[in-house]
Short mmCIF file of C-alpha atoms in Angstrom, two decimals:
data_model
loop_
_atom_site.label_atom_id
_atom_site.label_comp_id
_atom_site.label_asym_id
_atom_site.label_seq_id
_atom_site.Cartn_x
_atom_site.Cartn_y
_atom_site.Cartn_z
CA UNK T 1 170.98 114.45 46.03
CA UNK T 2 171.32 110.77 45.15
CA UNK T 3 170.76 109.42 41.67
CA UNK T 4 167.86 107.37 42.97
CA UNK T 5 165.68 110.26 44.06
CA UNK T 6 167.05 113.12 41.95
CA UNK T 7 164.04 113.23 39.66
CA UNK T 8 161.57 113.11 42.53
CA UNK T 9 163.35 115.96 44.31
CA UNK T 10 163.41 117.95 41.09
CA UNK T 11 159.66 117.45 40.57
CA UNK T 12 158.84 118.20 44.21
CA UNK T 13 160.90 121.38 44.08
CA UNK T 14 159.09 122.60 40.97
CA UNK T 15 155.69 121.89 42.50
CA UNK T 16 156.55 123.65 45.76
CA UNK T 17 157.99 126.74 44.06
CA UNK T 18 155.08 127.00 41.64
CA UNK T 19 152.46 126.63 44.37
CA UNK T 20 153.97 129.53 46.32
CA UNK T 21 153.59 131.80 43.27
CA UNK T 22 150.17 130.66 42.05
CA UNK T 23 148.09 133.55 43.42
CA UNK T 24 150.33 136.07 41.62
CA UNK T 25 151.23 133.93 38.63
CA UNK T 26 150.22 134.70 35.04
CA UNK T 27 148.86 131.92 32.86
CA UNK T 28 152.02 132.06 30.74
CA UNK T 29 155.23 133.86 31.78
CA UNK T 30 155.73 135.03 28.18
CA UNK T 31 153.41 136.58 25.58
CA UNK T 32 150.90 134.07 24.23
CA UNK T 33 152.35 134.13 20.70
CA UNK T 34 155.70 133.02 22.12
CA UNK T 35 154.14 130.44 24.42
CA UNK T 36 152.50 128.54 21.59
CA UNK T 37 155.50 128.48 19.26
CA UNK T 38 158.45 126.17 19.93
CA UNK T 39 161.86 127.19 18.66
CA UNK T 40 163.71 124.76 16.38
CA UNK T 41 165.93 123.80 19.31
CA UNK T 42 162.95 123.21 21.60
CA UNK T 43 161.17 121.19 18.93
CA UNK T 44 164.25 119.04 18.50
CA UNK T 45 164.29 118.38 22.24
CA UNK T 46 160.64 117.35 22.15
CA UNK T 47 160.74 115.21 19.01
CA UNK T 48 164.17 113.58 18.90
CA UNK T 49 164.65 110.12 20.42
CA UNK T 50 168.33 109.89 21.45
CA UNK T 51 170.42 106.82 20.69
CA UNK T 52 171.81 106.78 24.22
CA UNK T 53 170.50 107.79 27.60
CA UNK T 54 170.34 111.55 28.14
CA UNK T 55 172.42 113.22 30.82
CA UNK T 56 169.92 113.49 33.72
CA UNK T 57 171.05 116.89 34.97
CA UNK T 58 171.08 118.37 31.48
CA UNK T 59 167.68 116.88 30.68
CA UNK T 60 166.15 118.30 33.87
CA UNK T 61 167.52 121.74 33.05
CA UNK T 62 166.29 121.67 29.45
CA UNK T 63 162.89 120.29 30.39
CA UNK T 64 162.49 122.88 33.14
CA UNK T 65 163.11 125.70 30.66
CA UNK T 66 160.61 124.15 28.26
CA UNK T 67 157.92 123.86 30.94
CA UNK T 68 158.54 127.38 32.22
CA UNK T 69 157.97 128.85 28.80
CA UNK T 70 155.22 126.77 27.21
CA UNK T 71 153.06 125.16 29.91
CA UNK T 72 149.88 127.03 30.88
CA UNK T 73 149.40 127.40 34.62
CA UNK T 74 145.73 126.50 35.05
CA UNK T 75 146.09 126.87 38.83
CA UNK T 76 146.46 130.64 38.38
CA UNK T 77 143.37 132.75 39.21
CA UNK T 78 144.03 134.50 35.88
CA UNK T 79 143.18 131.29 34.00
CA UNK T 80 139.49 131.68 33.14
CA UNK T 81 139.46 129.80 29.85
CA UNK T 82 138.02 126.43 30.90
CA UNK T 83 135.34 125.39 33.37
CA UNK T 84 138.07 124.15 35.69
CA UNK T 85 140.48 126.59 37.29
CA UNK T 86 142.78 126.22 40.25
CA UNK T 87 143.35 123.51 42.81
CA UNK T 88 143.40 123.38 46.58
CA UNK T 89 146.72 122.44 48.18
CA UNK T 90 145.09 119.52 49.94
CA UNK T 91 143.68 118.19 46.68
CA UNK T 92 146.98 118.44 44.82
CA UNK T 93 148.76 116.72 47.70
CA UNK T 94 146.20 113.93 47.58
CA UNK T 95 146.60 113.49 43.83
CA UNK T 96 150.39 113.38 44.05
CA UNK T 97 150.44 110.92 46.95
CA UNK T 98 147.72 108.76 45.39
CA UNK T 99 149.45 108.51 42.02
CA UNK T 100 152.87 108.03 43.64
CA UNK T 101 151.62 104.79 45.21
CA UNK T 102 151.32 103.42 41.65
CA UNK T 103 148.46 101.23 42.76
CA UNK T 104 145.15 100.27 41.19
CA UNK T 105 141.78 100.61 42.89
CA UNK T 106 140.26 97.82 40.83
CA UNK T 107 140.35 95.34 43.69
CA UNK T 108 139.91 95.67 47.42
CA UNK T 109 142.68 93.08 47.80
CA UNK T 110 145.41 95.52 46.75
CA UNK T 111 143.57 98.74 47.61
CA UNK T 112 141.60 98.32 50.84
CA UNK T 113 141.96 101.96 51.97
CA UNK T 114 141.43 103.55 48.52
CA UNK T 115 138.29 101.43 48.11
CA UNK T 116 136.87 102.68 51.39
CA UNK T 117 137.73 106.27 50.49
CA UNK T 118 135.99 106.13 47.12
CA UNK T 119 132.93 104.64 48.78
CA UNK T 120 133.03 107.45 51.37
CA UNK T 121 133.33 110.25 48.79
CA UNK T 122 130.45 108.83 46.75
CA UNK T 123 128.36 108.54 49.90
CA UNK T 124 129.09 112.21 50.77
CA UNK T 125 128.05 113.37 47.30
CA UNK T 126 124.92 111.20 47.34
CA UNK T 127 124.02 112.89 50.63
CA UNK T 128 123.39 116.09 48.62
CA UNK T 129 121.03 114.35 46.18
CA UNK T 130 117.40 113.48 47.09
CA UNK T 131 117.70 109.76 46.38
CA UNK T 132 117.20 106.74 48.60
CA UNK T 133 120.72 106.36 50.00
CA UNK T 134 120.46 102.65 50.73
CA UNK T 135 120.12 101.74 47.04
CA UNK T 136 121.94 104.59 45.26
CA UNK T 137 125.58 104.31 44.24
CA UNK T 138 128.29 105.57 41.95
CA UNK T 139 131.73 105.15 40.48
CA UNK T 140 134.73 107.42 39.96
CA UNK T 141 135.58 108.09 36.31
CA UNK T 142 138.44 109.74 34.36
CA UNK T 143 136.39 112.89 33.70
CA UNK T 144 132.95 114.37 33.08
CA UNK T 145 132.86 113.17 29.48
CA UNK T 146 133.45 109.60 30.65
CA UNK T 147 130.66 109.97 33.22
CA UNK T 148 128.31 111.13 30.46
CA UNK T 149 129.45 108.22 28.27
CA UNK T 150 128.53 105.82 31.05
CA UNK T 151 125.18 107.51 31.59
CA UNK T 152 124.30 106.91 27.93
CA UNK T 153 125.63 103.35 28.11
CA UNK T 154 123.55 102.46 31.17
CA UNK T 155 120.48 103.99 29.51
CA UNK T 156 121.11 101.85 26.42
CA UNK T 157 121.44 98.71 28.56
CA UNK T 158 118.13 99.53 30.27
CA UNK T 159 116.45 99.99 26.87
CA UNK T 160 117.76 96.63 25.69
CA UNK T 161 116.44 94.97 28.85
CA UNK T 162 113.00 96.38 28.10
CA UNK T 163 112.82 96.05 24.31
CA UNK T 164 115.43 93.44 23.39
CA UNK T 165 118.76 93.72 21.55
CA UNK T 166 117.09 94.38 18.19
CA UNK T 167 115.94 97.82 19.37
CA UNK T 168 119.42 99.36 19.28
CA UNK T 169 119.34 100.61 15.63
CA UNK T 170 116.01 102.35 16.36
CA UNK T 171 116.93 104.11 19.60
CA UNK T 172 116.43 107.87 19.86
CA UNK T 173 117.75 110.22 22.51
CA UNK T 174 117.39 113.90 23.33
CA UNK T 175 119.75 116.59 24.55
CA UNK T 176 119.59 120.36 24.26
CA UNK T 177 121.49 122.35 21.66
CA UNK T 178 123.45 123.76 24.61
CA UNK T 179 124.31 120.30 25.97
CA UNK T 180 127.85 118.96 26.09
CA UNK T 181 129.25 117.21 23.02
CA UNK T 182 130.17 114.17 25.11
CA UNK T 183 126.54 113.01 25.15
CA UNK T 184 126.21 112.35 21.39
CA UNK T 185 129.82 111.15 21.40
CA UNK T 186 128.94 108.69 24.15
CA UNK T 187 125.90 107.56 22.20
CA UNK T 188 128.10 106.93 19.18
CA UNK T 189 130.48 104.88 21.33
CA UNK T 190 127.48 102.93 22.62
CA UNK T 191 126.52 102.01 19.04
CA UNK T 192 123.53 104.33 18.70
CA UNK T 193 122.95 105.74 15.22
CA UNK T 194 123.36 109.45 14.60
CA UNK T 195 119.83 109.51 13.20
CA UNK T 196 118.68 108.86 16.76
CA UNK T 197 120.08 112.21 17.96
CA UNK T 198 117.53 114.99 18.55
CA UNK T 199 118.98 118.33 19.65
CA UNK T 200 116.24 120.21 21.47
CA UNK T 201 115.78 123.96 21.13
CA UNK T 202 116.60 126.23 24.06
CA UNK T 203 114.88 129.34 25.41
CA UNK T 204 116.29 132.86 25.74
CA UNK T 205 118.26 131.78 28.84
CA UNK T 206 119.75 128.79 26.94
CA UNK T 207 117.69 126.25 28.89
CA UNK T 208 116.11 123.23 27.25
CA UNK T 209 112.48 123.94 26.33
CA UNK T 210 110.18 121.18 27.68
CA UNK T 211 107.62 121.91 24.95
CA UNK T 212 110.30 121.46 22.28
CA UNK T 213 111.38 118.22 23.99
CA UNK T 214 107.82 116.89 23.85
CA UNK T 215 107.64 117.74 20.16
CA UNK T 216 111.01 116.06 19.48
CA UNK T 217 109.79 112.88 21.19
CA UNK T 218 106.63 112.97 19.06
CA UNK T 219 108.68 113.39 15.86
CA UNK T 220 111.00 110.53 16.85
CA UNK T 221 108.07 108.17 17.36
CA UNK T 222 106.49 109.26 14.06
CA UNK T 223 109.70 108.18 12.32
CA UNK T 224 109.50 104.70 13.81
CA UNK T 225 112.25 105.36 16.36
CA UNK T 226 112.18 104.30 20.01
CA UNK T 227 112.93 107.16 22.47
CA UNK T 228 114.99 105.86 25.38
CA UNK T 229 116.90 108.72 27.03
CA UNK T 230 116.94 112.45 27.66
CA UNK T 231 119.97 114.39 28.90
CA UNK T 232 119.23 117.44 31.03
CA UNK T 233 122.07 119.82 31.81
CA UNK T 234 122.57 121.43 35.20
CA UNK T 235 125.03 124.13 34.19
CA UNK T 236 125.50 124.31 30.42
CA UNK T 237 129.05 124.58 29.13
CA UNK T 238 128.81 128.12 27.76
CA UNK T 239 126.07 129.99 29.61
CA UNK T 240 126.04 127.89 32.79
CA UNK T 241 122.26 127.60 32.34
CA UNK T 242 120.13 125.27 34.46
CA UNK T 243 117.69 123.17 32.47
CA UNK T 244 114.22 122.82 34.10
CA UNK T 245 114.97 119.34 35.38
CA UNK T 246 111.67 118.90 37.23
CA UNK T 247 109.58 119.59 34.11
CA UNK T 248 111.88 117.44 31.97
CA UNK T 249 111.60 114.65 34.54
CA UNK T 250 107.80 114.61 34.28
CA UNK T 251 107.99 114.13 30.53
CA UNK T 252 110.72 111.51 30.93
CA UNK T 253 108.51 109.59 33.35
CA UNK T 254 105.48 109.78 31.05
CA UNK T 255 107.52 108.66 28.03
CA UNK T 256 109.56 106.05 29.95
CA UNK T 257 112.87 107.75 29.16
CA UNK T 258 116.06 107.30 31.15
CA UNK T 259 116.84 110.72 32.65
CA UNK T 260 120.55 111.55 32.79
CA UNK T 261 121.55 114.88 34.32
CA UNK T 262 124.89 116.35 33.36
CA UNK T 263 125.66 118.31 36.54
CA UNK T 264 129.40 118.46 35.94
CA UNK T 265 129.26 122.24 36.36
CA UNK T 266 126.05 122.94 38.28
CA UNK T 267 126.60 120.19 40.84
CA UNK T 268 128.71 122.71 42.76
CA UNK T 269 125.49 124.46 43.72
CA UNK T 270 124.33 121.43 45.71
CA UNK T 271 127.00 122.33 48.29
CA UNK T 272 125.80 125.92 48.79
CA UNK T 273 123.10 127.62 50.80
CA UNK T 274 120.84 127.98 47.77
CA UNK T 275 120.95 124.28 46.94
CA UNK T 276 117.21 123.95 46.36
CA UNK T 277 117.27 125.51 42.89
CA UNK T 278 119.99 123.03 41.87
CA UNK T 279 118.35 120.04 43.56
CA UNK T 280 114.84 120.45 42.14
CA UNK T 281 113.94 117.43 40.05
CA UNK T 282 117.11 115.45 40.74
CA UNK T 283 115.12 112.89 42.72
CA UNK T 284 113.76 111.65 39.38
CA UNK T 285 117.15 111.35 37.65
CA UNK T 286 118.42 107.88 36.83
CA UNK T 287 122.05 108.98 36.58
CA UNK T 288 124.02 112.14 37.30
CA UNK T 289 127.47 113.39 36.28
CA UNK T 290 129.29 115.26 39.06
CA UNK T 291 132.78 116.75 38.67
CA UNK T 292 135.15 117.57 41.52
CA UNK T 293 137.77 119.20 39.27
CA UNK T 294 135.47 121.84 37.82
CA UNK T 295 134.73 123.51 41.12
CA UNK T 296 135.79 121.40 44.06
CA UNK T 297 139.48 122.30 43.93
CA UNK T 298 140.49 118.81 42.77
CA UNK T 299 142.95 118.48 39.85
CA UNK T 300 141.92 117.40 36.36
CA UNK T 301 140.21 115.05 36.03
CA UNK T 302 138.12 113.93 38.99
CA UNK T 303 134.57 112.93 38.13
CA UNK T 304 131.83 110.63 39.33
CA UNK T 305 128.85 108.93 37.75
CA UNK T 306 126.05 108.61 40.29
CA UNK T 307 123.05 106.29 39.85
CA UNK T 308 119.71 106.20 41.64
CA UNK T 309 119.75 102.39 41.53
CA UNK T 310 123.27 101.05 42.02
CA UNK T 311 122.29 97.64 40.65
CA UNK T 312 122.43 99.35 37.23
CA UNK T 313 126.22 99.50 37.58
CA UNK T 314 126.25 95.73 37.17
CA UNK T 315 126.06 96.49 33.43
CA UNK T 316 129.74 97.47 33.68
CA UNK T 317 130.80 94.03 34.86
CA UNK T 318 133.05 92.18 32.39
CA UNK T 319 130.88 89.72 30.42
CA UNK T 320 133.77 87.23 30.33
CA UNK T 321 137.18 86.87 31.95
CA UNK T 322 138.66 88.80 34.82
CA UNK T 323 139.13 85.78 37.06
CA UNK T 324 142.82 86.61 37.41
CA UNK T 325 141.82 89.86 39.09
CA UNK T 326 138.39 89.53 40.71
CA UNK T 327 138.47 86.68 43.21
CA UNK T 328 135.21 87.54 45.02
CA UNK T 329 132.89 88.72 42.25
CA UNK T 330 129.86 87.59 44.26
CA UNK T 331 130.66 89.76 47.29
CA UNK T 332 127.93 92.08 48.65
CA UNK T 333 127.94 95.71 47.43
CA UNK T 334 129.91 97.14 50.34
CA UNK T 335 132.67 94.57 49.83
CA UNK T 336 132.78 94.48 46.03
CA UNK T 337 135.88 95.25 44.00
CA UNK T 338 135.46 98.70 42.46
CA UNK T 339 136.74 97.42 39.13
CA UNK T 340 133.60 95.32 38.68
CA UNK T 341 131.45 98.43 38.32
CA UNK T 342 133.96 100.77 36.71
CA UNK T 343 135.18 101.79 33.27
CA UNK T 344 138.74 101.29 34.52
CA UNK T 345 140.92 98.25 34.95
CA UNK T 346 144.06 100.07 36.09
CA UNK T 347 142.25 102.60 38.27
CA UNK T 348 144.57 105.22 39.85
CA UNK T 349 143.99 106.47 43.38
CA UNK T 350 142.75 109.91 42.29
CA UNK T 351 139.82 109.91 44.70
CA UNK T 352 142.22 110.78 47.52
CA UNK T 353 142.29 114.37 46.21
CA UNK T 354 138.50 114.77 46.50
CA UNK T 355 138.47 112.98 49.87
CA UNK T 356 141.03 115.46 51.21
CA UNK T 357 139.03 118.45 49.94
CA UNK T 358 135.87 117.34 51.72
CA UNK T 359 137.68 116.32 54.91
CA UNK T 360 139.79 119.49 55.13
CA UNK T 361 136.94 121.92 54.40
CA UNK T 362 133.98 120.14 55.94
CA UNK T 363 130.37 121.12 55.22
CA UNK T 364 130.91 124.71 56.31
CA UNK T 365 134.03 125.15 54.21
CA UNK T 366 132.36 123.71 51.12
CA UNK T 367 129.43 126.06 51.62
CA UNK T 368 131.84 129.00 51.89
CA UNK T 369 133.51 127.93 48.63
CA UNK T 370 130.19 128.19 46.80
CA UNK T 371 129.40 131.53 48.47
CA UNK T 372 132.79 132.92 47.44
CA UNK T 373 132.25 131.85 43.82
CA UNK T 374 128.82 133.50 43.93
CA UNK T 375 130.30 136.77 45.22
CA UNK T 376 133.09 136.85 42.64
CA UNK T 377 130.63 136.16 39.82
CA UNK T 378 128.32 138.96 40.96
CA UNK T 379 131.27 141.35 41.27
CA UNK T 380 132.37 140.69 37.70
CA UNK T 381 128.80 140.80 36.38
CA UNK T 382 128.30 144.21 37.99
CA UNK T 383 131.53 145.50 36.44
CA UNK T 384 130.52 144.35 32.96
CA UNK T 385 127.09 145.90 33.38
CA UNK T 386 128.74 149.24 34.20
CA UNK T 387 131.33 149.04 31.41
CA UNK T 388 131.27 151.35 28.40
CA UNK T 389 133.09 148.81 26.27
CA UNK T 390 131.44 145.49 27.20
CA UNK T 391 127.95 144.19 27.85
CA UNK T 392 126.37 141.02 29.21
CA UNK T 393 125.40 138.48 26.55
CA UNK T 394 123.11 136.56 28.91
CA UNK T 395 122.23 136.84 32.59
CA UNK T 396 124.56 134.54 34.58
CA UNK T 397 122.89 131.97 36.84
CA UNK T 398 125.96 130.05 38.01
CA UNK T 399 129.69 130.89 38.02
CA UNK T 400 130.41 131.67 34.39
CA UNK T 401 129.75 135.06 32.81
CA UNK T 402 129.19 135.44 29.08
CA UNK T 403 129.80 138.94 27.76
CA UNK T 404 130.74 140.66 24.52
CA UNK T 405 132.44 143.83 23.35
CA UNK T 406 129.98 146.54 22.42
CA UNK T 407 129.86 146.87 18.65
CA UNK T 408 128.84 149.88 16.64
CA UNK T 409 125.13 150.20 15.77
CA UNK T 410 124.19 148.30 12.66
CA UNK T 411 127.13 145.89 12.79
CA UNK T 412 126.47 142.59 11.00
CA UNK T 413 126.75 139.24 12.82
CA UNK T 414 130.04 138.61 10.99
CA UNK T 415 131.40 141.99 12.09
CA UNK T 416 130.35 141.34 15.71
CA UNK T 417 132.04 137.93 15.65
CA UNK T 418 135.21 139.45 14.17
CA UNK T 419 135.11 142.10 16.88
CA UNK T 420 134.83 139.42 19.59
CA UNK T 421 137.71 137.41 18.08
CA UNK T 422 139.99 140.47 17.92
CA UNK T 423 139.10 141.50 21.46
CA UNK T 424 139.79 138.04 22.83
CA UNK T 425 143.14 137.99 21.04
CA UNK T 426 144.06 141.30 22.69
CA UNK T 427 142.96 140.03 26.11
CA UNK T 428 145.05 136.86 25.88
CA UNK T 429 148.07 138.15 23.99
CA UNK T 430 150.13 139.13 27.04
CA UNK T 431 149.89 135.60 28.41
CA UNK T 432 148.82 136.96 31.80
CA UNK T 433 145.12 136.22 31.41
CA UNK T 434 143.22 133.66 29.39
CA UNK T 435 139.48 133.73 28.70
CA UNK T 436 137.44 131.77 26.19
CA UNK T 437 135.53 132.54 23.00
CA UNK T 438 132.32 130.50 22.81
CA UNK T 439 129.35 130.08 20.47
CA UNK T 440 126.08 131.14 22.11
CA UNK T 441 122.88 131.00 20.09
CA UNK T 442 123.70 132.84 16.84
CA UNK T 443 126.79 134.72 18.03
CA UNK T 444 130.19 134.29 19.63
CA UNK T 445 130.75 135.64 23.13
CA UNK T 446 133.56 135.91 25.66
CA UNK T 447 133.31 133.73 28.77
CA UNK T 448 135.06 133.95 32.13
CA UNK T 449 134.69 131.55 35.08
CA UNK T 450 134.94 132.30 38.80
CA UNK T 451 135.51 129.07 40.74
CA UNK T 452 139.27 129.21 41.35
CA UNK T 453 139.82 128.77 45.11
CA UNK T 454 142.72 131.27 44.96
CA UNK T 455 140.63 134.00 43.35
CA UNK T 456 139.85 137.11 45.38
CA UNK T 457 138.15 140.45 44.71
CA UNK T 458 141.49 141.93 43.68
CA UNK T 459 141.84 139.36 40.88
CA UNK T 460 138.38 140.25 39.53
CA UNK T 461 139.22 143.95 39.63
CA UNK T 462 142.55 143.28 37.89
CA UNK T 463 140.71 141.33 35.19
CA UNK T 464 138.28 144.20 34.63
CA UNK T 465 141.14 146.68 34.22
CA UNK T 466 142.86 144.28 31.82
CA UNK T 467 139.67 143.94 29.78
CA UNK T 468 139.23 147.68 29.52
CA UNK T 469 142.85 148.10 28.41
CA UNK T 470 142.40 145.31 25.84
CA UNK T 471 139.25 146.75 24.30
CA UNK T 472 139.20 147.00 20.52
CA UNK T 473 136.74 149.14 18.58
CA UNK T 474 134.25 147.29 16.45
#
């Protein structure tokens, strides 16, 4: 091993060894309480800046021990805590090779192949959406939150075009109480006042209520505000619920609202055999968030903002400057530099991971991925339904299952929440599994997700046994 490539060999060796163990790997190799606490020696290693260069071999050894003990393995099929879980080998290889090039996709001049690949991936995704392909477009972003930010930003720009710049302080927008926090955060970043936020009530299945949306629009207008956007969610963060996009779209059209659809989670369904229930109403959307890392096997974070009219992406062009970088800013769409219609300047070649997933699996393989996630979700749902210690909190409609420990009759909401917290602590304390605790309506529930490409029936059965062993009386 030469000094020049010692670090690369070390990193490649860790990746290769870890990948071989992923299907059997726990989330943490030590109990959770130990994983989250650094010893004084470990903390010194993390925090101390040495006066002189560290010994490379000693640093690799110390860092390896630190990573082994305290870094969660979110590739493991026992990691069910977030809406992303696991990666495909092809996707991870693409991410590593793409980043290793240390290039930027901002200009075609330095990234001719990466530019073509991003265009291809966006075209493949758009093929699953009922838009006019010749005018639709999109851009890769650093994550679903960023895609939602851009959706709000483009909606704001459209409102200004229609009403003038003075309308901004009066703008009002609408998202369900189950919608992702990135939407109001994006509105704040776009300079829209918090008074313009209207969180719309949801129904028993945690879907936005169109009647409540209509009332919220009426209230906004009565306050002198100007409604400009509604965010519908295709796969809510907690329940995985599917908002009635078609009904929301009708109201959006009547009220002249920009319709953004956050399909970061539910977009996976567009690749399956039952795509119709996910596609309904999307033809009316102005923009859509679609994540490859939540379900496509790509590593965090691989997201795309898709737009029905790609000319809207011109709003992302730099208002001044950039001549040092963009030498053909008047090129036709198919030849444009990606940086002109992107949030990035230094744009890493992360799209290679998604490109490799789609190329290696093909249409049939992607359809099988959705079918497998469906089967695993149903298997877990059936087990919870049959359990003496747990019960479903809400009927699952995608690939996340919300459930709760059964509490004694007459337990107060506070007692039920305490019971859920204690149960989740017991479930996660070994470090082997990790599931989430989430607010749902007026309670807190446990949530597990079933999109990891490594997950099999045996992993679901193992989880069920672990849950039963971790049960606490409430």
